Amino acid sequence: MPIETPLLYESKGSPNARRVRVFVAEKGIEIAQRAIDLGSREQFSDAFQAVNPRMQVPALQLADGTVITEVLAIWRYLEETYPHKPLLGSTAKGKALVTMWERRAELDGFAAVMEAARNALPGLKGRALSGPHDRTDSCIGRA
Ligand SMILES: N[C@@H](CCC(=O)N[C@@H](CS)C(=O)NCC(=O)O)C(=O)O
C-alpha cells in the first residue's frame, strides 16, 4: 500500500530498532512509526513479510515504496535526508572516526552480547539468527 511519508517499522523490545529510534530522537526529527510485536510473532505475518521479506525490524518504508533495512543503511538515509544536525560526522576524519567507533561498538560489544543472549536464553532456543530461521521455535519477547 502506498504511503505518504516515511514509516519506521520498529519494536520496543528490539535493540536494533532502538538504535534507529535513538538516532531519530537525536536528530530531532519526526518519523511516523508502526510497532511490530515480536512477542506475538508479528514479524512473520503476511502483512509484514510484504514490507520486509527478511522479517526483521527496523525497516524504513519510504513514500515511493522503497524499504530500507539494516540499521546503518537507515542511519545513512536519515543523515543525508536530514543533514541539519550531522550525527555520522561532517569531515573525512569525523566520518571515519564515527564509522570506526560504530564498528567497534557493534562487532565487539553489541554483537557479542546479542549472540550470547540468542544462544543462551531459553526463550530464544533455536533462534541464534533473527529473521526467517527456525521460525517454529520463535518466542522473542516472551518471558
Ligand atoms: N542486521 C539487522 C538486524 C535486525 C535484527 O536482527 N532485528 C531483530 C530485532 S533486534 C528482529 O527483527 N528479530 C526478529 C526475529 O528474530 O524473528 C539490522 O542492522 O537492522
CSV table of C-alpha atoms and ligand atoms in Angstrom, one decimal:
chain,number,residue,atom,x,y,z
A,1,MET,CA,0.0,0.0,0.0
A,2,PRO,CA,1.5,3.4,-0.9
A,3,ILE,CA,2.3,5.7,2.0
A,4,GLU,CA,2.6,9.5,2.0
A,5,THR,CA,5.5,9.9,4.4
A,6,PRO,CA,8.4,7.6,5.6
A,7,LEU,CA,7.2,4.9,8.0
A,8,LEU,CA,9.5,3.3,10.5
A,9,TYR,CA,8.6,-0.3,11.5
A,10,GLU,CA,10.1,-0.9,14.9
A,11,SER,CA,9.6,-2.8,18.1
A,12,LYS,CA,10.1,-1.6,21.6
A,13,GLY,CA,11.9,-4.8,22.6
A,14,SER,CA,14.3,-4.7,19.7
A,15,PRO,CA,17.8,-3.3,20.3
A,16,ASN,CA,18.3,-2.7,16.6
A,17,ALA,CA,15.1,-0.8,16.3
A,18,ARG,CA,16.1,1.2,19.4
A,19,ARG,CA,19.3,2.2,17.6
A,20,VAL,CA,17.2,3.8,14.9
A,21,ARG,CA,14.7,5.4,17.4
A,22,VAL,CA,17.6,7.0,19.3
A,23,PHE,CA,19.1,8.3,16.0
A,24,VAL,CA,15.7,9.8,15.1
A,25,ALA,CA,15.4,11.4,18.6
A,26,GLU,CA,19.0,12.7,18.5
A,27,LYS,CA,18.3,14.2,15.0
A,28,GLY,CA,15.3,15.9,16.4
A,29,ILE,CA,13.0,14.7,13.6
A,30,GLU,CA,9.6,13.3,13.5
A,31,ILE,CA,9.0,10.0,11.7
A,32,ALA,CA,5.8,8.0,11.7
A,33,GLN,CA,6.4,4.7,13.5
A,34,ARG,CA,4.5,1.4,13.5
A,35,ALA,CA,5.2,-1.1,16.2
A,36,ILE,CA,5.7,-4.8,15.2
A,37,ASP,CA,5.0,-7.2,18.1
A,38,LEU,CA,7.9,-9.6,18.0
A,39,GLY,CA,6.4,-11.4,21.1
A,40,SER,CA,3.4,-12.4,19.2
A,41,ARG,CA,5.5,-13.2,16.0
A,42,GLU,CA,4.0,-10.4,14.0
A,43,GLN,CA,7.3,-10.2,12.1
A,44,PHE,CA,6.2,-13.4,10.4
A,45,SER,CA,2.8,-12.1,9.4
A,46,ASP,CA,2.0,-11.9,5.7
A,47,ALA,CA,1.4,-8.1,6.1
A,48,PHE,CA,4.9,-7.5,7.5
A,49,GLN,CA,6.6,-10.0,5.1
A,50,ALA,CA,5.2,-7.9,2.3
A,51,VAL,CA,7.1,-5.0,3.8
A,52,ASN,CA,10.3,-6.8,4.8
A,53,PRO,CA,10.8,-10.4,3.5
A,54,ARG,CA,13.7,-10.7,5.9
A,55,MET,CA,11.1,-10.5,8.7
A,56,GLN,CA,13.2,-8.1,10.8
A,57,VAL,CA,12.9,-4.7,12.4
A,58,PRO,CA,13.9,-2.0,11.9
A,59,ALA,CA,12.6,-1.3,8.4
A,60,LEU,CA,12.0,2.2,7.0
A,61,GLN,CA,9.4,2.4,4.2
A,62,LEU,CA,9.8,5.4,2.0
A,63,ALA,CA,6.9,7.3,0.3
A,64,ASP,CA,7.8,5.7,-3.1
A,65,GLY,CA,7.5,2.2,-1.5
A,66,THR,CA,11.2,1.5,-1.2
A,67,VAL,CA,12.0,-0.3,2.0
A,68,ILE,CA,15.4,0.2,3.7
A,69,THR,CA,16.5,-2.3,6.2
A,70,GLU,CA,19.7,-2.6,8.3
A,71,VAL,CA,20.4,0.0,11.0
A,72,LEU,CA,23.4,1.5,9.2
A,73,ALA,CA,21.5,1.9,5.9
A,74,ILE,CA,18.6,3.6,7.7
A,75,TRP,CA,21.0,5.9,9.6
A,76,ARG,CA,22.7,6.8,6.3
A,77,TYR,CA,19.4,7.6,4.6
A,78,LEU,CA,18.2,9.8,7.5
A,79,GLU,CA,21.6,11.5,7.8
A,80,GLU,CA,21.6,12.6,4.2
A,81,THR,CA,17.9,13.4,4.1
A,82,TYR,CA,18.0,15.5,7.3
A,83,PRO,CA,21.6,17.0,7.2
A,84,HIS,CA,20.9,19.8,9.6
A,85,LYS,CA,22.4,18.0,12.6
A,86,PRO,CA,25.1,15.6,11.4
A,87,LEU,CA,25.4,12.5,13.6
A,88,LEU,CA,27.7,10.5,11.4
A,89,GLY,CA,30.5,13.1,11.0
A,90,SER,CA,30.9,16.1,8.8
A,91,THR,CA,34.5,15.8,7.7
A,92,ALA,CA,36.5,13.0,6.2
A,93,LYS,CA,38.2,12.4,9.6
A,94,GLY,CA,35.0,12.8,11.6
A,95,LYS,CA,33.1,10.3,9.3
A,96,ALA,CA,35.9,7.8,9.5
A,97,LEU,CA,36.0,8.1,13.3
A,98,VAL,CA,32.3,7.6,13.7
A,99,THR,CA,32.4,4.6,11.4
A,100,MET,CA,35.4,3.2,13.4
A,101,TRP,CA,33.6,3.5,16.7
A,102,GLU,CA,30.3,2.2,15.3
A,103,ARG,CA,32.1,-0.9,14.0
A,104,ARG,CA,33.8,-1.5,17.3
A,105,ALA,CA,30.7,-1.0,19.4
A,106,GLU,CA,28.6,-3.2,17.1
A,107,LEU,CA,31.1,-6.0,16.5
A,108,ASP,CA,32.9,-6.2,19.8
A,109,GLY,CA,30.0,-5.1,22.0
A,110,PHE,CA,26.5,-5.3,20.7
A,111,ALA,CA,27.0,-8.4,18.5
A,112,ALA,CA,28.8,-10.3,21.3
A,113,VAL,CA,26.1,-9.6,23.8
A,114,MET,CA,23.4,-10.4,21.2
A,115,GLU,CA,25.0,-13.7,20.3
A,116,ALA,CA,25.4,-14.7,23.9
A,117,ALA,CA,21.7,-13.9,24.6
A,118,ARG,CA,20.4,-15.6,21.5
A,119,ASN,CA,22.3,-18.7,22.2
A,120,ALA,CA,21.6,-18.9,25.9
A,121,LEU,CA,18.1,-17.7,26.7
A,122,PRO,CA,15.6,-20.5,26.8
A,123,GLY,CA,13.1,-18.2,25.1
A,124,LEU,CA,15.4,-17.8,22.1
A,125,LYS,CA,16.2,-21.6,21.7
A,126,GLY,CA,16.9,-22.3,18.1
A,127,ARG,CA,16.8,-18.6,17.2
A,128,ALA,CA,20.6,-17.9,17.0
A,129,LEU,CA,19.8,-15.9,13.9
A,130,SER,CA,16.9,-13.4,13.6
A,131,GLY,CA,14.7,-13.4,10.6
A,132,PRO,CA,13.2,-16.4,8.8
A,133,HIS,CA,15.3,-19.1,10.5
A,134,ASP,CA,13.8,-21.8,12.7
A,135,ARG,CA,10.5,-19.9,13.0
A,136,THR,CA,8.7,-22.7,14.7
A,137,ASP,CA,10.6,-22.2,18.0
A,138,SER,CA,10.4,-18.4,18.0
A,139,CYS,CA,9.2,-16.8,21.1
A,140,ILE,CA,11.1,-13.5,21.1
A,141,GLY,CA,9.8,-11.1,23.7
A,142,ARG,CA,8.2,-13.8,25.9
A,143,ALA,CA,9.3,-14.4,29.4
B,1,LIG,N1,21.3,-6.6,10.7
B,1,LIG,C1,19.9,-6.1,11.1
B,1,LIG,C2,19.5,-6.9,12.3
B,1,LIG,C3,18.0,-6.8,12.5
B,1,LIG,C4,17.5,-7.7,13.6
B,1,LIG,O1,18.2,-8.7,13.9
B,1,LIG,N2,16.3,-7.4,14.2
B,1,LIG,C5,15.8,-8.2,15.2
B,1,LIG,C6,15.3,-7.4,16.4
B,1,LIG,S1,16.7,-6.7,17.2
B,1,LIG,C7,14.5,-8.9,14.6
B,1,LIG,O2,13.8,-8.3,13.8
B,1,LIG,N3,14.2,-10.2,15.1
B,1,LIG,C8,13.1,-10.9,14.6
B,1,LIG,C9,13.2,-12.4,14.8
B,1,LIG,O3,14.3,-12.8,15.3
B,1,LIG,O4,12.3,-13.1,14.5
B,1,LIG,C10,19.9,-4.6,11.3
B,1,LIG,O5,21.0,-4.0,11.4
B,1,LIG,O6,18.9,-4.0,11.3
